[in-house]
CSV table of C-alpha atoms and ligand atoms in Angstrom, one decimal:
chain,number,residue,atom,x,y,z
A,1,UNK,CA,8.5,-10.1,-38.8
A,2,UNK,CA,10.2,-9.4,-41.8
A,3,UNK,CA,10.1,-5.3,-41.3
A,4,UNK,CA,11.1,-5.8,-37.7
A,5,UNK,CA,14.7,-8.0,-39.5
A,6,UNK,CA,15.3,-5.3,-42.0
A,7,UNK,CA,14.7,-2.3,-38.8
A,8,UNK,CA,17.3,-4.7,-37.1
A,9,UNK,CA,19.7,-5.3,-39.9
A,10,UNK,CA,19.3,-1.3,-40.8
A,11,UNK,CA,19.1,0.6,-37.6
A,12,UNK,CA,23.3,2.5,-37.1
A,13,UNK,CA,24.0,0.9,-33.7
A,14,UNK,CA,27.8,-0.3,-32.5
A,15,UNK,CA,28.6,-3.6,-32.4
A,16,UNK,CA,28.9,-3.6,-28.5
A,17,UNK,CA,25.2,-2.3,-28.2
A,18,UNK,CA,23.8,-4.8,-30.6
A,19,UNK,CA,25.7,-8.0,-28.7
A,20,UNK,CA,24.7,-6.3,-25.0
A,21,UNK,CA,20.7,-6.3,-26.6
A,22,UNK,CA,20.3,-2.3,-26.7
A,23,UNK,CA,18.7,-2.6,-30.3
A,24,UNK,CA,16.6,-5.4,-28.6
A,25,UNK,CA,15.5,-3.5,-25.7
A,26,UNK,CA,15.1,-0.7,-28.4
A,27,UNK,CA,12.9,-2.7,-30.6
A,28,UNK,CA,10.7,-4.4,-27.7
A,29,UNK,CA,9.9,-1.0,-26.3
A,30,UNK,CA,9.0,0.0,-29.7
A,31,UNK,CA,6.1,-3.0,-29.9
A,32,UNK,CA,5.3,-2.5,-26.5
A,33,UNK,CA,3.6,0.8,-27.4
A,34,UNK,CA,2.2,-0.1,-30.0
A,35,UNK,CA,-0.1,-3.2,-28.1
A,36,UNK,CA,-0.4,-0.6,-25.1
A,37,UNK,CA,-0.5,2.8,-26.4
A,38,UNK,CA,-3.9,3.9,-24.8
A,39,UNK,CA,-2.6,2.9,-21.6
A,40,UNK,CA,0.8,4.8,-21.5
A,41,UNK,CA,-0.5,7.9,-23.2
A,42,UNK,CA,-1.3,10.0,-19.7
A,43,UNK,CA,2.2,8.8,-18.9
A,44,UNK,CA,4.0,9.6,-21.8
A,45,UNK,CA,1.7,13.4,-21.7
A,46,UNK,CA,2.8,14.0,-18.2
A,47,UNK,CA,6.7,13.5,-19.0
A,48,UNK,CA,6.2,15.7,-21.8
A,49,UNK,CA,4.4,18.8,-19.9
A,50,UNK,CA,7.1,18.4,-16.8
A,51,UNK,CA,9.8,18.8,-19.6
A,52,UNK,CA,7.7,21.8,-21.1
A,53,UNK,CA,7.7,23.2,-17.6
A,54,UNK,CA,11.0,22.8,-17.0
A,55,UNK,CA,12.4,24.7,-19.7
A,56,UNK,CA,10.4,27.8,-19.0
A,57,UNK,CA,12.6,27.8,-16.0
A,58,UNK,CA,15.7,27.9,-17.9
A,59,UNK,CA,17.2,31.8,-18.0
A,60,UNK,CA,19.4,31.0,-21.0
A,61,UNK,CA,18.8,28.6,-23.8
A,62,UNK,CA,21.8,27.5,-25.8
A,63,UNK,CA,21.9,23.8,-25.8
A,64,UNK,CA,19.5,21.0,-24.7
A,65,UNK,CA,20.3,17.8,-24.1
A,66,UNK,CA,18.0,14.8,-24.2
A,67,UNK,CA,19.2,11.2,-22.3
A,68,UNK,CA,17.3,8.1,-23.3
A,69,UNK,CA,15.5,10.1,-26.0
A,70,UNK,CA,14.8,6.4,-27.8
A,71,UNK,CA,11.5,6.8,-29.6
A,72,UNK,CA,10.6,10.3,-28.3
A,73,UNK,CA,7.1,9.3,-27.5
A,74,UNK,CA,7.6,11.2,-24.3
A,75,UNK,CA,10.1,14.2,-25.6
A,76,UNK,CA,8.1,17.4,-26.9
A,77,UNK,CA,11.0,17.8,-29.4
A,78,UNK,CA,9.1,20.6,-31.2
A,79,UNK,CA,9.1,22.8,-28.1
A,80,UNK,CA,12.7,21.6,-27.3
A,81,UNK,CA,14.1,22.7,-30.9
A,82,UNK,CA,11.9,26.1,-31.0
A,83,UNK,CA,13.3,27.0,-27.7
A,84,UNK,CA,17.1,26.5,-27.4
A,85,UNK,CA,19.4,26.9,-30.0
A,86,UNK,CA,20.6,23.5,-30.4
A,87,UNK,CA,18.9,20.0,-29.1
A,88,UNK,CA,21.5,17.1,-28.9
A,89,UNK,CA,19.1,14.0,-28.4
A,90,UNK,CA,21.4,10.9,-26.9
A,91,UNK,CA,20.6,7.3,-26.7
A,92,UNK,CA,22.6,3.8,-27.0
A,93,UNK,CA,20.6,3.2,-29.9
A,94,UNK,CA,18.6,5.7,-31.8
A,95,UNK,CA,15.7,4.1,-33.7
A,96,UNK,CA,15.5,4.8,-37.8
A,97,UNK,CA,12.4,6.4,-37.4
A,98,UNK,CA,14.6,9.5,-35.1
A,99,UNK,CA,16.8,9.9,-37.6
A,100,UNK,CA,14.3,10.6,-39.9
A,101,UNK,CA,12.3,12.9,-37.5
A,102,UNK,CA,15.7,14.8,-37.0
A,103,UNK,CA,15.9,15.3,-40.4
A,104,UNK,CA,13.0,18.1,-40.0
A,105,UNK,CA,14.3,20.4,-37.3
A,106,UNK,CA,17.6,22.2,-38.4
A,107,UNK,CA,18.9,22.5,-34.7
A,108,UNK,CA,18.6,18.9,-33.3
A,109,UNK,CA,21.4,16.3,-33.7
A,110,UNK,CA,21.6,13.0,-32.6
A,111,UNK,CA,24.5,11.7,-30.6
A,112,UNK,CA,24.6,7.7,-30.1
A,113,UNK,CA,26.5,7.2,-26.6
A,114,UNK,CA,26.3,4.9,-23.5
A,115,UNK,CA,25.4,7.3,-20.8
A,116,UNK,CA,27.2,5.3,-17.8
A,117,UNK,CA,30.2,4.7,-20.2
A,118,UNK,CA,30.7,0.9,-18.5
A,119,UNK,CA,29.4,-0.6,-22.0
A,120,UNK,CA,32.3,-1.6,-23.6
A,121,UNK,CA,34.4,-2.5,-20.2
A,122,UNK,CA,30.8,-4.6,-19.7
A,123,UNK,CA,31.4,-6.6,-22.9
A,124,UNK,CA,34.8,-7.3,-22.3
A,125,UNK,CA,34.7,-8.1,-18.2
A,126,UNK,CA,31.3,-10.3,-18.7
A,127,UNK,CA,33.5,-12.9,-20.7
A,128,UNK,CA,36.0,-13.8,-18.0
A,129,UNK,CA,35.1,-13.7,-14.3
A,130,UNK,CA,37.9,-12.7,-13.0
A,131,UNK,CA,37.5,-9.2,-14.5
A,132,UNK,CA,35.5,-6.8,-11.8
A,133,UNK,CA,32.4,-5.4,-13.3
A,134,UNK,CA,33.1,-1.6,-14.3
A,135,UNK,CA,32.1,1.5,-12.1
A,136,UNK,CA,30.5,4.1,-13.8
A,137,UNK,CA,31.6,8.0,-14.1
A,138,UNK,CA,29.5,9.3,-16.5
A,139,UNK,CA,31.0,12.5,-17.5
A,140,UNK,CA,29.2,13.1,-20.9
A,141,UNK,CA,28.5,17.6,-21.7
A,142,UNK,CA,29.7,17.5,-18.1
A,143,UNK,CA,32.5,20.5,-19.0
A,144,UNK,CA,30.0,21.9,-21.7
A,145,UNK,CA,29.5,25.4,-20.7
A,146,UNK,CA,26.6,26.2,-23.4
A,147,UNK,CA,24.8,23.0,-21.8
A,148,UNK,CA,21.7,24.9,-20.0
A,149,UNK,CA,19.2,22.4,-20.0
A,150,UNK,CA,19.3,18.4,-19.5
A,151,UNK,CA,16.5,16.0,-19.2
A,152,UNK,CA,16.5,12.2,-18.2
A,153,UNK,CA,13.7,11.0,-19.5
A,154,UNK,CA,12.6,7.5,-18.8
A,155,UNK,CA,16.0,6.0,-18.5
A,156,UNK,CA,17.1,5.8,-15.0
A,157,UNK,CA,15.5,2.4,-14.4
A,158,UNK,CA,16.8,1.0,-17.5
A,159,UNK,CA,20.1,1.7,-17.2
A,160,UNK,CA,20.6,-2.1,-15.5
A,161,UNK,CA,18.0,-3.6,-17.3
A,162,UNK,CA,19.7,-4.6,-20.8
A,163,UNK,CA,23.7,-4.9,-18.9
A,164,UNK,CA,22.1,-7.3,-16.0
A,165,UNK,CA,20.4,-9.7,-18.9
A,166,UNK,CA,23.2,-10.2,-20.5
A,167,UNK,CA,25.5,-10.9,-17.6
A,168,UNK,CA,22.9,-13.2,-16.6
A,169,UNK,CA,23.3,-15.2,-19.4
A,170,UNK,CA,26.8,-15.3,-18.8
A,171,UNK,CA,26.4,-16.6,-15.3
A,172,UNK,CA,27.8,-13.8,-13.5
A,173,UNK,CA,26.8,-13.9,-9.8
A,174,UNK,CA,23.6,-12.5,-8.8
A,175,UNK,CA,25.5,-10.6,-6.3
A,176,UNK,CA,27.8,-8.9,-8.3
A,177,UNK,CA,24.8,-8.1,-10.6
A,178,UNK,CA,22.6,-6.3,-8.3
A,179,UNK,CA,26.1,-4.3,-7.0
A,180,UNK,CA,27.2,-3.5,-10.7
A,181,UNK,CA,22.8,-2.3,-11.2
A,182,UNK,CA,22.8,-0.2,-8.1
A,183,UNK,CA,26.3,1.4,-8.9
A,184,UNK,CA,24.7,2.3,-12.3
A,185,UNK,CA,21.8,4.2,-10.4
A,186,UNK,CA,23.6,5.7,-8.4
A,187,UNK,CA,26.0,7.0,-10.5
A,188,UNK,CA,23.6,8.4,-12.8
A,189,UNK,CA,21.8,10.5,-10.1
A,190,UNK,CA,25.3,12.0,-9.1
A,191,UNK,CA,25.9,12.4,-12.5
A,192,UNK,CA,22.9,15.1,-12.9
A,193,UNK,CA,23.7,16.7,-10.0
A,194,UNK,CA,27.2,17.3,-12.1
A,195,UNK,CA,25.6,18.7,-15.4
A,196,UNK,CA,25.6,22.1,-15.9
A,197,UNK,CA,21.9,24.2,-16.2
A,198,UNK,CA,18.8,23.5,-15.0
A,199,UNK,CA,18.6,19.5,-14.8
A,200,UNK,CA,15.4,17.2,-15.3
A,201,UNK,CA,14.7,14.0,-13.4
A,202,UNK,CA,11.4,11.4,-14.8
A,203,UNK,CA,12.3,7.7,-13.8
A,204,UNK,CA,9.8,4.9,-13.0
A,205,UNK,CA,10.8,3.6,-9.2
A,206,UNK,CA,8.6,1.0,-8.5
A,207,UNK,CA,6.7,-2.0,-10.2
A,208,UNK,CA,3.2,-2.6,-8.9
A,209,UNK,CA,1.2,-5.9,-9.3
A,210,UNK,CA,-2.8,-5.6,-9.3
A,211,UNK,CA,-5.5,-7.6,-9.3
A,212,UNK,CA,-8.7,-7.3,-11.5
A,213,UNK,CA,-9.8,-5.5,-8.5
A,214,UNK,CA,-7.2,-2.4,-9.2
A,215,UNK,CA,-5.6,-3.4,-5.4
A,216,UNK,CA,-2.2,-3.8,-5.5
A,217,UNK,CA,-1.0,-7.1,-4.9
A,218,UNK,CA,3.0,-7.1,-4.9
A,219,UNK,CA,5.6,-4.3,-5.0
A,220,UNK,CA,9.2,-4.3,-6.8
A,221,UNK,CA,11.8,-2.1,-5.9
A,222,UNK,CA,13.2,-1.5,-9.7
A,223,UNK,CA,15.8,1.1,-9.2
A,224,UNK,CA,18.3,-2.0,-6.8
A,225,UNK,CA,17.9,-0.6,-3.6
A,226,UNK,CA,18.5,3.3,-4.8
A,227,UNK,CA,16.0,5.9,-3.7
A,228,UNK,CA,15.3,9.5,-5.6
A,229,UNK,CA,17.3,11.6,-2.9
A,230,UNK,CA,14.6,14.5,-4.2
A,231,UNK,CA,10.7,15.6,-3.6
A,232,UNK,CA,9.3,14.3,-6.8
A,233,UNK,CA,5.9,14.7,-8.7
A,234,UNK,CA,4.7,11.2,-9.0
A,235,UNK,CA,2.3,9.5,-10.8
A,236,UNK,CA,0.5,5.7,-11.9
A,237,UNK,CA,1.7,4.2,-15.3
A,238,UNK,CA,-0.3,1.7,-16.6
A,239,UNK,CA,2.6,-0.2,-18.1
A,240,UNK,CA,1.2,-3.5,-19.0
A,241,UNK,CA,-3.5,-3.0,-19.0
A,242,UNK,CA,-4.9,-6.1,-17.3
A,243,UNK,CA,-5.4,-8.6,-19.7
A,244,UNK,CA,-2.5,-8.0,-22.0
A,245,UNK,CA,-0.1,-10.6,-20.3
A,246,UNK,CA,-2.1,-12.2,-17.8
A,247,UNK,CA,-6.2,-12.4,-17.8
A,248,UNK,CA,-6.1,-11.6,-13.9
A,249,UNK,CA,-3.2,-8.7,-13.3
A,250,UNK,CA,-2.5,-5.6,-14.5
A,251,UNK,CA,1.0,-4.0,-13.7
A,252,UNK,CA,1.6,0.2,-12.8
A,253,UNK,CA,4.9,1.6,-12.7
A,254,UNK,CA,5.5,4.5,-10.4
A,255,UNK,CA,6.8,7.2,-11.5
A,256,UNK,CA,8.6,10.1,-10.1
A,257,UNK,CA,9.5,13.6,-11.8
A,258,UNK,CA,11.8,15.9,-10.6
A,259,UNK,CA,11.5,19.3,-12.3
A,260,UNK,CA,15.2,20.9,-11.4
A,261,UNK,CA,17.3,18.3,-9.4
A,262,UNK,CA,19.5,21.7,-8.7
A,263,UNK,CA,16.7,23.6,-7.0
A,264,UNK,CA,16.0,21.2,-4.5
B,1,SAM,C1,12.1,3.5,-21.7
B,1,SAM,S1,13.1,4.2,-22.9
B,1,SAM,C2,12.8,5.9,-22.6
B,1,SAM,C3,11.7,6.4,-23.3
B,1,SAM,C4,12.1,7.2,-24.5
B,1,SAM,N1,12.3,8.6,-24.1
B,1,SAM,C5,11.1,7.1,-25.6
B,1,SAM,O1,10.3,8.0,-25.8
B,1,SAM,O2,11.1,6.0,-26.3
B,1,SAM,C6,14.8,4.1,-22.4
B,1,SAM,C7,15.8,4.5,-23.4
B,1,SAM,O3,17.0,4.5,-22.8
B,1,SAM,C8,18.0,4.0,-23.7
B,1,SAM,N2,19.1,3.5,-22.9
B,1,SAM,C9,19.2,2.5,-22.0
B,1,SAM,N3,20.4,2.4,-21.5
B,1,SAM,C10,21.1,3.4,-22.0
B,1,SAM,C11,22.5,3.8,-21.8
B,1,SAM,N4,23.3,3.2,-21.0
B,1,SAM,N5,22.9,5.0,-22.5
B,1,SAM,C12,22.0,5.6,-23.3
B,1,SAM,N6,20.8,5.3,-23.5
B,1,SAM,C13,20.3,4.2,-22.9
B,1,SAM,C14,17.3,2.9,-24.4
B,1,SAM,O4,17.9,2.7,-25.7
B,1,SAM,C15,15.9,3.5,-24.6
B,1,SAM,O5,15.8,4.3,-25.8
């Protein structure tokens, strides 16, 4: 309890991330792992081979950028850094263990951003009603010619997850929530098509309920209504083991992996 304080207290994060809950969000994901890290490792393996695929398939290899790197449990940052000449990892909050791990590799920097850029227009419309909820235009390495590899790893479904909690709390209509989520989604899946090089797509789509029996028992659509518009790999994540929140459900994530969104 105390260690988890000081990592909150100490971890570089702007003041608009820290009152939206990124460092939270960053935190809980962080001791998630931990309790479930048998679980998630085939998971976190499979992002990390589709990524080493992926940059085989890359004819030149200047810069790499990372989106949602977070705790690089599912980044292969060795082969990353030994391949390209540069490896710009970018998150809303990078943990202090990253910067630390950074600290090894000469050619990977760390770059804290908001990838739909709504953040801070979030903060400020949440507290008055009358302000319309931001749209997003992510335009981040988007004019970066020496960009020739981009991944987004693990992030597209969280991209509404921390903004929709807090405008919960601050009783904006469900309505405008699940518009202002499914703009985010959607933005951010026109926004790879937009990067330059060879571009990288692993998202969780779907939350499944199962009994002890392994059948699934419920569905959620966790990406707002928005569908992967490419043929994906997919597989089963085992996101929360039966037993670990409830004695008689386990729940899976599906998860879908899109080696070049560009080749499609
Ligand atoms: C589920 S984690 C992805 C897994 C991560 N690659 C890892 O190994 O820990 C999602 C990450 O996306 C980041 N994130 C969420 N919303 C973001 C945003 N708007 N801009 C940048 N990063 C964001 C979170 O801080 C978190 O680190």
């Amino acid at each position: 309890m105390i260690l988890e304080l000081i990592e909150y207290l100490a971890t570089p994060c702007s003041w608009t991330a820290r009152k939206l809950g990124y460092l939270n969000g960053q935190l809980g994901i962080k001791v998630r792992h931990r309790q479930c890290r048998r679980a998630w490792q085939g998971h976190l393996e499979r992002t990390r081979n589709i990524i080493r695929a992926a940059i085989l398939d890359c004819p030149q290899r200047r810069k790499a950028v990372v989106l949602g790197s977070g705790l690089l449990l599912d980044v292969p940052l060795s082969d990353l850094s030994a391949t390209f000449d540069e490896v710009v990892l970018v998150d809303v909050v990078h943990p202090l263990s990253v910067y630390l791990t950074a600290r090894w590799y000469r050619n990977v920097t760390l770059l804290q951003a908001d990838v739909t850029s709504t953040a801070a227009e979030l903060a400020r419309a949440a507290r008055d009603a009358s302000i319309p909820l931001p749209h997003a235009f992510p335009q981040l390495f988007c004019d970066d010619a020496r960009v020739d590899y981009v991944v987004s790893v693990n992030l597209l479904s969280q991209l509404p997850y921390v903004p929709s909690h807090y405008l919960e709390k601050n009783s904006r209509p469900e309505a405008e929530i699940e518009a202002y989520g499914r703009d985010l989604i959607e933005s951010h899946l026109d926004y790879l098509r937009r990067l330059p090089g060879v571009v990288t797509l692993i998202t969780d789509v779907e939350k499944l309920k199962l009994d002890r029996a392994g059948e699934i028992v419920d569905r959620y659509d966790i990406l707002y209504g928005a569908t992967i518009p490419w043929p994906a790999d997919e597989w089963r994540w085992e996101h929360v083991p039966l037993g670990h929140v409830a004695s008689d459900f386990s729940y899976h994530r599906r998860v879908c992996a899109v080696k070049n969104v560009k080749s499609l």
